[in-house]
Coordinates of C-alpha atoms in Angstrom, one line a residue:
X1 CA -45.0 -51.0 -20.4
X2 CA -46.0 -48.3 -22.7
X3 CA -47.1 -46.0 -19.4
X4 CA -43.2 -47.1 -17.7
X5 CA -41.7 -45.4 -20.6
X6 CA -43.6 -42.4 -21.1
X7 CA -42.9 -42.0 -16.8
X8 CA -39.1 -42.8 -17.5
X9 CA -39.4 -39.8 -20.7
X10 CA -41.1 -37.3 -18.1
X11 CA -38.8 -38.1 -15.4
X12 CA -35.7 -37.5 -17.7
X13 CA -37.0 -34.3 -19.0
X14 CA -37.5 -33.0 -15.3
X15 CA -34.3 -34.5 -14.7
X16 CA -32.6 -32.9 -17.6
X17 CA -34.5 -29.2 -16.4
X18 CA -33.6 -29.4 -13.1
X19 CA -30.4 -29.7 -13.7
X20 CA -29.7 -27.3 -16.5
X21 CA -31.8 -24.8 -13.8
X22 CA -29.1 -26.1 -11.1
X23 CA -26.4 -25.5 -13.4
X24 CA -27.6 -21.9 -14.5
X25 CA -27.8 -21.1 -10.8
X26 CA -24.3 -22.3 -10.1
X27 CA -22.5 -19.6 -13.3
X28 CA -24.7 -16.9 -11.7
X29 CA -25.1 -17.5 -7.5
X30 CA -21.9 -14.9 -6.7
X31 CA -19.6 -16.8 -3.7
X32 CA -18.3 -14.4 -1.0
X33 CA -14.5 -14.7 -2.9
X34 CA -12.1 -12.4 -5.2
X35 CA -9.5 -13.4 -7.7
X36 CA -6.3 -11.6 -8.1
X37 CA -5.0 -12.6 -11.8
X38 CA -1.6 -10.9 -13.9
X39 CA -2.6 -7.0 -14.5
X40 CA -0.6 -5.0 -16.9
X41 CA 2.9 -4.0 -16.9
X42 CA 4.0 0.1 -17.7
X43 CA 7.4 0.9 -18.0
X44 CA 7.9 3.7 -16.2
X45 CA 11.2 5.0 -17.9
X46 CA 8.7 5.4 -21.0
X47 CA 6.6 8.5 -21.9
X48 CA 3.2 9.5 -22.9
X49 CA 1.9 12.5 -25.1
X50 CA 2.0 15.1 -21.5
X51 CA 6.1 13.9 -21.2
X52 CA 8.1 11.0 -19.0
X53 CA 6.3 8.7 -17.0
X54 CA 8.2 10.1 -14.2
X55 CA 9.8 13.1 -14.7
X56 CA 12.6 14.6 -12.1
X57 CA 12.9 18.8 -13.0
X58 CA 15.3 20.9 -10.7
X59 CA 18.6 18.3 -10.8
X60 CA 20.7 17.3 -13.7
X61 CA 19.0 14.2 -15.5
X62 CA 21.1 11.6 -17.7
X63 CA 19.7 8.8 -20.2
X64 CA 18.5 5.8 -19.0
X65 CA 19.3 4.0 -22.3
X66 CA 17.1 1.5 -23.8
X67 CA 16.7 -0.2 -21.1
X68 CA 12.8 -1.0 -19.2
X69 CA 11.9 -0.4 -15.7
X70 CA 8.5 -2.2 -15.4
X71 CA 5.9 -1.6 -12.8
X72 CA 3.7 -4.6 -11.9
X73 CA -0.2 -5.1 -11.7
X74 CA -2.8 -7.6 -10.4
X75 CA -6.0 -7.4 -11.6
X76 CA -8.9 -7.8 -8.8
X77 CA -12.1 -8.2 -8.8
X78 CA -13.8 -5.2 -8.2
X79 CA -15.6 -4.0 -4.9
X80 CA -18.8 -4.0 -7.0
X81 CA -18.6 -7.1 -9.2
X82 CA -19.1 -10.7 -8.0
X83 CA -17.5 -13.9 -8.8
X84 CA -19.2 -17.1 -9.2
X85 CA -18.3 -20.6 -8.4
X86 CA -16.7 -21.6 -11.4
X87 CA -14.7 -18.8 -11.6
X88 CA -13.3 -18.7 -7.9
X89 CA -12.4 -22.5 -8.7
X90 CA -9.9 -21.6 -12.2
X91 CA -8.6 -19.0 -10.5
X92 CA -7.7 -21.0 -7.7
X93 CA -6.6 -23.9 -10.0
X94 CA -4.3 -21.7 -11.8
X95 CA -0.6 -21.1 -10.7
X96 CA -1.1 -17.7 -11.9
X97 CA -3.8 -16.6 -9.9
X98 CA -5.6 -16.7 -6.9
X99 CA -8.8 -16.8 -4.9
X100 CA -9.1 -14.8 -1.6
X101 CA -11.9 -14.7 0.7
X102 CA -14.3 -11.0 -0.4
X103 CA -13.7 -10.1 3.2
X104 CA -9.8 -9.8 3.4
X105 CA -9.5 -7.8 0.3
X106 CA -12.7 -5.7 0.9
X107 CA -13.8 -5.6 5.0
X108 CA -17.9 -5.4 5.1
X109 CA -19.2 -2.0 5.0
X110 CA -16.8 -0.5 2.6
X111 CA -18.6 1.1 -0.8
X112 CA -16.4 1.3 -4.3
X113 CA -15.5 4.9 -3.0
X114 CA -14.5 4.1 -0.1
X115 CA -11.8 1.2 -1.6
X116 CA -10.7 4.0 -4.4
X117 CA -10.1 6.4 -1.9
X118 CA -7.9 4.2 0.4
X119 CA -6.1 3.2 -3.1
X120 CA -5.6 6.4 -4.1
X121 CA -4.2 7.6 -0.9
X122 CA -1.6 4.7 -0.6
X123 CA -0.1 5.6 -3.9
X124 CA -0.1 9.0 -3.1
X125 CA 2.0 8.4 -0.2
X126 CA 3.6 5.7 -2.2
X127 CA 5.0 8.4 -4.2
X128 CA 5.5 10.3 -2.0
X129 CA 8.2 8.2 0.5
X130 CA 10.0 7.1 -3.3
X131 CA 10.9 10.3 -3.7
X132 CA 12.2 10.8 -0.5
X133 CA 14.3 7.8 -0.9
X134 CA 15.3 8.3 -4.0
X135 CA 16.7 11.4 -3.6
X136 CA 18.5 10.5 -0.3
X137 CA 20.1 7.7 -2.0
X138 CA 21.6 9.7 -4.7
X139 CA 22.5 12.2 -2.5
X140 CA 20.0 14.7 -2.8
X141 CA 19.9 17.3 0.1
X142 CA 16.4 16.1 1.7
X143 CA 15.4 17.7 4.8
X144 CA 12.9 16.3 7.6
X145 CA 9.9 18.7 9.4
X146 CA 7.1 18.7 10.9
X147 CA 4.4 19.2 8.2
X148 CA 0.7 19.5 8.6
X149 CA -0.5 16.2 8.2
X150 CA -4.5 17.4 8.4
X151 CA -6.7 20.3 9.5
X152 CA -9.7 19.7 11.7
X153 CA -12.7 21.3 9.5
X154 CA -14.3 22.6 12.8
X155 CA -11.1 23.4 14.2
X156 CA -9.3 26.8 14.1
X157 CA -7.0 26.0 11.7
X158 CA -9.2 25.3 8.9
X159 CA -9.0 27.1 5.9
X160 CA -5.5 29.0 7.2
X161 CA -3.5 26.4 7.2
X162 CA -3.0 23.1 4.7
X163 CA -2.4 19.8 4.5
X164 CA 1.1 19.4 3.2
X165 CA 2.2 22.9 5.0
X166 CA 5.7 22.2 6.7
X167 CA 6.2 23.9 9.5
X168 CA 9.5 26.1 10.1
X169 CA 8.4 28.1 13.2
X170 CA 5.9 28.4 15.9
X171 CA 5.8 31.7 17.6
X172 CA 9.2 32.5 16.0
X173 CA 10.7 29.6 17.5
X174 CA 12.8 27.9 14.8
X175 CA 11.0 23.6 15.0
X176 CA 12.9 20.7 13.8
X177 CA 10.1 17.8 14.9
X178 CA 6.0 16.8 14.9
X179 CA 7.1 17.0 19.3
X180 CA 8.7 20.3 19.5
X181 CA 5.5 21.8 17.3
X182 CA 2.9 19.8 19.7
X183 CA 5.3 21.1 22.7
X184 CA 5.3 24.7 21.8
X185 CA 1.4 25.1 21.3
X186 CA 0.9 22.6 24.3
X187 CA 2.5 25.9 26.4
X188 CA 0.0 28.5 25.4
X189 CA -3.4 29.2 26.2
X190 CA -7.0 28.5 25.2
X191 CA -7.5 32.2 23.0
X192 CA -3.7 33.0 22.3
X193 CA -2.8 34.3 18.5
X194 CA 0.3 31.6 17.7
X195 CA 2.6 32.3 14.6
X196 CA 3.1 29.6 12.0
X197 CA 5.9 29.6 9.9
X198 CA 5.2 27.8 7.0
X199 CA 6.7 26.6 3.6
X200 CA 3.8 26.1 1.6
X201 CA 4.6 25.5 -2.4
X202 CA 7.9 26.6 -2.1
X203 CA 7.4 29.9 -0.3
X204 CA 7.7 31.1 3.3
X205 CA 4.3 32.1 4.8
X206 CA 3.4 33.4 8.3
X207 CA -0.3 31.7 9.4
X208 CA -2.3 33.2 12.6
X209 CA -3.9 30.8 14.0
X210 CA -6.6 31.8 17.4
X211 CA -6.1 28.5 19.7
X212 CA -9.4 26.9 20.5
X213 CA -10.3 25.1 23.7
X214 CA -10.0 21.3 23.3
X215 CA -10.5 18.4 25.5
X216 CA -9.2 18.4 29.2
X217 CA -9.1 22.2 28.4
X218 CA -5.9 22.2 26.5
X219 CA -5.1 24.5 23.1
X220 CA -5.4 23.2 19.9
X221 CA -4.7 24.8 16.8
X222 CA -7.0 22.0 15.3
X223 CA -4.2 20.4 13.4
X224 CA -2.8 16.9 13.2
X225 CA 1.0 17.1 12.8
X226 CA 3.2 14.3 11.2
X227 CA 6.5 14.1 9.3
X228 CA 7.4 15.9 5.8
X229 CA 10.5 16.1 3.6
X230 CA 12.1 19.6 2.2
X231 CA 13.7 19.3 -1.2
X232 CA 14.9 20.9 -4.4
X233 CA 14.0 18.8 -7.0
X234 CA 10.5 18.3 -8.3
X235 CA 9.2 14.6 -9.2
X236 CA 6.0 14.8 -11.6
X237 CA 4.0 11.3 -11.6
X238 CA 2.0 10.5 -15.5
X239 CA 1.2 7.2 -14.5
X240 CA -2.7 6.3 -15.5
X241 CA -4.7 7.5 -12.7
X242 CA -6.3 3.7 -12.4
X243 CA -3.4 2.2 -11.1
X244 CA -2.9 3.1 -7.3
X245 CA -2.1 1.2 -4.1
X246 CA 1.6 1.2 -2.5
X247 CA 3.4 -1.5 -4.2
X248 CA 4.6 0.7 -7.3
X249 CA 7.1 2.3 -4.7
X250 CA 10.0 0.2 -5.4
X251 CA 10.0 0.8 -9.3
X252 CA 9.2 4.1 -8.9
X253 CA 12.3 5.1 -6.6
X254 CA 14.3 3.3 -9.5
X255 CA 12.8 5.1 -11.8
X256 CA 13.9 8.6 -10.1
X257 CA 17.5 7.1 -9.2
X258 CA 18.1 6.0 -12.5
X259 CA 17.1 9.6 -14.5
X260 CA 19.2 11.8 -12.2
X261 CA 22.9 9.6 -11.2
X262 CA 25.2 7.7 -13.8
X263 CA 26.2 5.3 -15.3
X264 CA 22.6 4.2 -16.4
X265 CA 21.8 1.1 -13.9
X266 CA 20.0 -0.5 -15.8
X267 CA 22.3 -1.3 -19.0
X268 CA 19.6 -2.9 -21.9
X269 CA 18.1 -5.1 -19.1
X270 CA 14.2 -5.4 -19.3
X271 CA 14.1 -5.3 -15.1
X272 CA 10.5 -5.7 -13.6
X273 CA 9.5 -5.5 -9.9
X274 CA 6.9 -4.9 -6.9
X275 CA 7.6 -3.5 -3.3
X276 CA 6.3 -0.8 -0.8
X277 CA 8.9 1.6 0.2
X278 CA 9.0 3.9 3.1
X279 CA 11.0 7.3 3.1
X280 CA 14.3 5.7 4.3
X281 CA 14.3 2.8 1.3
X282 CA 13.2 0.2 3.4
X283 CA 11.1 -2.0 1.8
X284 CA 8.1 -3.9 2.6
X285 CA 5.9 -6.9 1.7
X286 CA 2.9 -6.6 -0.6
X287 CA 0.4 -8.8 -2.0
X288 CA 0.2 -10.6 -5.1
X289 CA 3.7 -11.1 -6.3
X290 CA 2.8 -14.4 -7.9
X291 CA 0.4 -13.0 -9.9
X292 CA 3.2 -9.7 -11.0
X293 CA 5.4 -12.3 -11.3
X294 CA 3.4 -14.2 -14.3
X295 CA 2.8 -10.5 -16.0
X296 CA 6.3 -9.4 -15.7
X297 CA 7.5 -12.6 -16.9
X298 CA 5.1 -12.8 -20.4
X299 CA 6.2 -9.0 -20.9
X300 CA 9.8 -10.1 -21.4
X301 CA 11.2 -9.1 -18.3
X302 CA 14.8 -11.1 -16.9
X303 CA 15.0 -9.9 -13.8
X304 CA 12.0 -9.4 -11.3
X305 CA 13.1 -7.3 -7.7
X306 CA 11.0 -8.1 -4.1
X307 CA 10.4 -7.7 -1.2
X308 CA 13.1 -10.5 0.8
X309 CA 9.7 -10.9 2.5
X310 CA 8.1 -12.0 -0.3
X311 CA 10.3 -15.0 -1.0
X312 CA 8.3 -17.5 0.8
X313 CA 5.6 -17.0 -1.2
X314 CA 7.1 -17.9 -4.6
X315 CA 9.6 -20.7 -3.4
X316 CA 7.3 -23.1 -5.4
X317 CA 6.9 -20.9 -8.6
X318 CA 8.4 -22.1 -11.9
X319 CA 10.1 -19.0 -13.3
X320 CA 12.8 -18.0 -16.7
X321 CA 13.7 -14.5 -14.6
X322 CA 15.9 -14.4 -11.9
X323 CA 13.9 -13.6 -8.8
X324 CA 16.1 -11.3 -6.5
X325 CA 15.0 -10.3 -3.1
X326 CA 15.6 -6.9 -1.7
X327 CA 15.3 -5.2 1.4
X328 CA 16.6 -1.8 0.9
X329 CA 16.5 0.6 -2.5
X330 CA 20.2 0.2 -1.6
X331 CA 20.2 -3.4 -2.1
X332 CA 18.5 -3.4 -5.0
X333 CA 20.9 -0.6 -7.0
X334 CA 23.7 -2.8 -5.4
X335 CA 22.0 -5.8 -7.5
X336 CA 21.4 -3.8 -10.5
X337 CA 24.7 -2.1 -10.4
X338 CA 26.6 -5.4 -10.4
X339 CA 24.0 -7.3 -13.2
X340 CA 25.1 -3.9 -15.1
X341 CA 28.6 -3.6 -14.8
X342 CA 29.8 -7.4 -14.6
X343 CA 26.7 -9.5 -17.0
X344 CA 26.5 -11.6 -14.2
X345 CA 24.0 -13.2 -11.3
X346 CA 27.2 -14.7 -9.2
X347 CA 26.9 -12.1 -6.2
X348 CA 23.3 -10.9 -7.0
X349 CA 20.7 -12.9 -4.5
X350 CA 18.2 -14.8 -5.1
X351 CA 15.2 -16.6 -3.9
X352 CA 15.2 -19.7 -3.0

């Protein structure tokens, strides 16, 4: 009897070791998931030590009051972290979060660079296209060219002309389109000197550019040509350089609209939001609204904007702001404009 307990005492202890070891190894063994949980919020009508958040020079600016415009967040796990089991399942538990499989948020083969610099390139352009709408909706002058999109380091282009360059003339030949460019080169030959007319910071410059042989024997100036915007007002961007991706586009074109038209849209409302915006206003869906949702809602806000899109994915959520879809930055000043002037949600949409 004496030798059964001491063999139930050893078998316990093992026991109890084996599984603390188990245990240890299921905090630690990383599983091939991300979590996307609240992120900050930054009102982007506020300032910093450099000056506004987002600050329009070149056009009358009036105040914006004390109201707050408030850019959304989601915190993700990093490229280079890991989450473990436990974590993966609070995050999916949690109405505020969410668990994603690694390989939807980060494909195989991309570094931390690699994710940064895709980031950091859809805000740019994020920036970029609220501008553009912004402007256009409060009737800015905004003129479309063909701009230099990117120069081909090997090509013949490189180092004379720039991405950003937009293009006025080729050969003298006054260009309104990324065709008419593509056209005009597409008609000389392999060795020819072409003329490029370019507005490059605000000033006129003419670019010589030797055409190079490319494939099938055609000309190329070694350039790939897209769409840019002309206009008179600048739009300087303070926002911490560690936010970036494309969703900020929405609140940003607010931000501009509401600094250079009056009345102030946003009366003393604390308005919140999320949405991708091209150059014409339309707006697109994005990805974790649940989670900008919870942060928008703890930082006080009473109104969120998104994406009509993005209605389906909070039909379930529990919420005290009023949750307004847009699909347009004219929808949504529409829905600001009449929360402003009239105090009330009656014509304003909403999800659900």
């Amino acid at each position: 009897m004496r030798g059964l307990r001491v063999s139930r005492n050893v078998v316990a202890i093992v026991s109890s070791i084996v599984f603390v070891i188990l245990a240890a190894l299921l905090v630690v063994t990383p599983v091939p998931f991300v979590t996307w949980r609240p992120g900050t919020t930054v009102n982007v009508l506020g300032s910093t030590g450099d000056g506004p958040l987002v600050e329009v020079k070149g056009v009358q600016n009036y105040p914006t009051g004390a109201s707050s415009l408030l850019m959304t967040t989601v915190s993700t796990t990093r490229v280079d972290a890991n989450v473990s089991l436990p974590e993966a399942l609070l995050a999916h538990l949690n109405p505020h979060s969410d668990t994603l499989p690694r390989d939807v948020v980060y494909p195989v083969g991309l570094s931390d660079q690699d994710v940064r610099e895709e980031a950091v390139a859809a805000m740019d352009t994020s920036r970029s296209n609220a501008t553009v709408a912004a402007l256009g909706a409060a009737g800015q002058s905004v003129k479309e060219m063909p701009m230099v999109e990117s120069v081909v380091l090997s090509g013949p282009a490189n180092d004379l002309l720039r991405p950003g360059d937009l293009i006025e003339e080729v050969d003298g030949k006054a260009v309104k389109s990324r065709e008419e460019v593509v056209d005009l080169i597409a008609q000389r030959s392999v060795g020819d000197v072409v003329g490029f007319k370019v507005l490059r910071d605000k000033a006129s410059e003419l670019v010589l550019v030797k055409l190079e042989e490319g494939s099938g024997s055609t000309p190329v100036a070694g350039i790939n040509v897209g769409t840019g915007f002309n206009y008179a007002p600048e739009v300087i961007y303070r926002v911490d350089s560690t936010v970036v991706g494309p969703s900020a586009g929405l609140v940003f074109s607010l931000a501009i609209y509401d600094k250079i038209t009056e009345p102030n849209l946003l009366g003393d409302e604390i308005v919140a939001g999320t949405g991708a915006v091209d150059s014409a206003g339309k707006v697109g869906a994005i990805g974790g609204v649940r989670e900008k949702i919870a942060g928008a809602e703890e930082a006080g806000a009473s109104v969120f904007l998104l994406p009509t899109a993005n209605c389906v994915d909070v039909g379930d959520l529990t919420t005290t702001m009023r949750l307004v879809p847009v699909s347009t930055l004219k929808d949504a000043i529409r829905a600001l404009q009449k929360i402003n002037e009239g105090k009330t949600y009656a014509e304003v949409p909403t999800c659900g």
